[in-house]
Short mmCIF file of C-alpha atoms in Angstrom, two decimals:
data_model
loop_
_atom_site.label_atom_id
_atom_site.label_comp_id
_atom_site.label_asym_id
_atom_site.label_seq_id
_atom_site.Cartn_x
_atom_site.Cartn_y
_atom_site.Cartn_z
CA GLU A 1 -60.85 -106.19 46.10
CA ARG A 2 -59.07 -107.46 49.21
CA LEU A 3 -57.54 -104.07 50.03
CA CYS A 4 -60.48 -101.69 50.07
CA ASP A 5 -62.82 -100.98 52.97
CA GLY A 6 -65.33 -98.90 51.06
CA LEU A 7 -66.20 -98.45 47.42
CA VAL A 8 -67.62 -95.74 45.24
CA ILE A 9 -68.69 -96.72 41.74
CA LEU A 10 -68.93 -93.91 39.21
CA ALA A 11 -70.66 -94.00 35.84
CA ARG A 12 -70.63 -91.00 33.51
CA GLY A 13 -69.36 -88.81 36.35
CA GLU A 14 -72.10 -89.75 38.82
CA VAL A 15 -72.04 -91.99 41.89
CA VAL A 16 -74.18 -95.03 41.08
CA ALA A 17 -73.27 -97.17 44.11
CA GLU A 18 -71.27 -96.80 47.29
CA GLY A 19 -70.65 -98.70 50.49
CA ARG A 20 -68.67 -101.57 51.92
CA ALA A 21 -67.90 -104.42 49.54
CA GLN A 22 -69.93 -106.92 51.59
CA ASP A 23 -72.96 -104.58 51.59
CA LEU A 24 -72.77 -104.02 47.83
CA ARG A 25 -72.61 -107.77 47.27
CA ARG A 26 -75.81 -108.30 49.28
CA ARG A 27 -77.93 -105.48 47.83
CA GLY A 28 -81.07 -106.39 45.93
CA ARG A 29 -82.01 -110.03 45.75
CA VAL A 30 -79.74 -112.82 46.88
CA ARG A 31 -78.87 -115.29 44.12
CA HIS A 32 -78.66 -119.04 44.64
CA ARG A 33 -77.84 -122.02 42.48
CA LEU A 34 -79.97 -125.14 42.86
CA VAL A 35 -78.78 -128.40 41.29
CA LEU A 36 -81.05 -131.44 41.26
CA ASP A 37 -80.82 -135.01 39.99
CA ALA A 38 -83.72 -134.42 37.59
CA ASP A 39 -85.05 -131.57 35.47
CA ALA A 40 -85.64 -128.38 37.48
CA GLY A 41 -88.39 -126.99 35.23
CA TRP A 42 -90.99 -127.39 37.99
CA VAL A 43 -89.16 -124.69 39.99
CA ARG A 44 -90.80 -122.02 37.82
CA ASP A 45 -94.27 -123.14 38.98
CA VAL A 46 -93.40 -123.20 42.70
CA ALA A 47 -91.06 -120.19 42.96
CA GLY A 48 -93.52 -117.44 42.07
CA SER A 49 -95.82 -118.19 44.99
CA LEU A 50 -92.79 -117.98 47.31
CA GLY A 51 -91.56 -114.61 46.01
CA ILE A 52 -88.56 -116.25 44.33
CA PHE A 53 -87.52 -115.05 40.88
CA VAL A 54 -86.24 -117.79 38.56
CA ALA A 55 -83.48 -116.20 36.49
CA ASP A 56 -82.70 -119.36 34.51
CA VAL A 57 -83.37 -123.09 34.34
CA ASP A 58 -81.11 -125.37 32.35
CA GLY A 59 -81.89 -129.05 32.84
CA PRO A 60 -81.22 -129.91 36.47
CA VAL A 61 -79.79 -126.45 37.32
CA ALA A 62 -81.84 -123.43 38.40
CA LEU A 63 -80.51 -119.92 39.08
CA LEU A 64 -82.74 -118.22 41.63
CA GLU A 65 -83.02 -114.79 43.21
CA LEU A 66 -84.39 -114.82 46.75
CA PRO A 67 -86.09 -111.77 48.25
CA HIS A 68 -84.43 -110.01 51.19
CA THR A 69 -87.55 -110.25 53.29
CA ASN A 70 -88.59 -113.80 54.07
CA GLY A 71 -85.81 -115.19 51.84
CA ASP A 72 -84.81 -117.93 54.28
CA ALA A 73 -88.38 -119.17 54.65
CA ALA A 74 -88.85 -119.13 50.88
CA ALA A 75 -85.62 -121.07 50.39
CA ASP A 76 -86.66 -123.63 53.02
CA GLU A 77 -90.02 -124.18 51.32
CA LEU A 78 -88.39 -124.51 47.89
CA LEU A 79 -85.91 -127.05 49.26
CA ARG A 80 -88.75 -129.04 50.84
CA SER A 81 -90.46 -129.16 47.46
CA ALA A 82 -87.22 -130.18 45.76
CA MET A 83 -86.55 -132.99 48.22
CA GLU A 84 -90.09 -134.32 47.73
CA ARG A 85 -89.27 -134.66 44.01
CA GLY A 86 -85.85 -136.28 44.37
CA ARG A 87 -82.28 -135.61 45.36
CA VAL A 88 -80.83 -132.12 45.83
CA ARG A 89 -77.19 -132.13 44.74
CA GLU A 90 -76.35 -128.52 45.54
CA PHE A 91 -77.92 -125.36 46.91
CA HIS A 92 -75.70 -122.38 47.61
CA GLU A 93 -75.53 -118.62 47.53
CA ILE A 94 -73.70 -117.05 44.63
CA VAL A 95 -71.47 -114.26 45.94
CA PRO A 96 -70.82 -111.75 43.15
CA GLN A 97 -67.36 -110.36 42.51
CA LEU A 98 -66.96 -106.59 42.67
CA ALA A 99 -66.42 -106.53 38.90
CA ASP A 100 -69.88 -108.11 38.48
CA ILE A 101 -71.43 -105.45 40.71
CA TYR A 102 -69.71 -102.71 38.72
CA ARG A 103 -71.06 -104.09 35.43
CA GLU A 104 -74.53 -104.34 36.94
CA VAL A 105 -74.75 -100.74 38.20
CA ALA A 106 -72.65 -98.91 35.61
#
């Protein structure tokens, strides 16, 4: 992963993805992890109107997929809503490993 400049991912003899590692990691939606002090179930109600897909909610942890267009604004609005409800412990982008990308496209 540290040695390659460009990647080509093949599945059943066909190219299913190609490009620089950093570009492949950022294709599609950008995933984030939100950790709150309290239950994050409310995120499902707010996220849809912001174009955010909620992949999973487990207690105080929500796994989110932000859209490429307007993703920063959507994240800002979601964080504002979260802070109105209590303390935000963590909010960060999840950078997939190349093996994860391979499994996703192959």
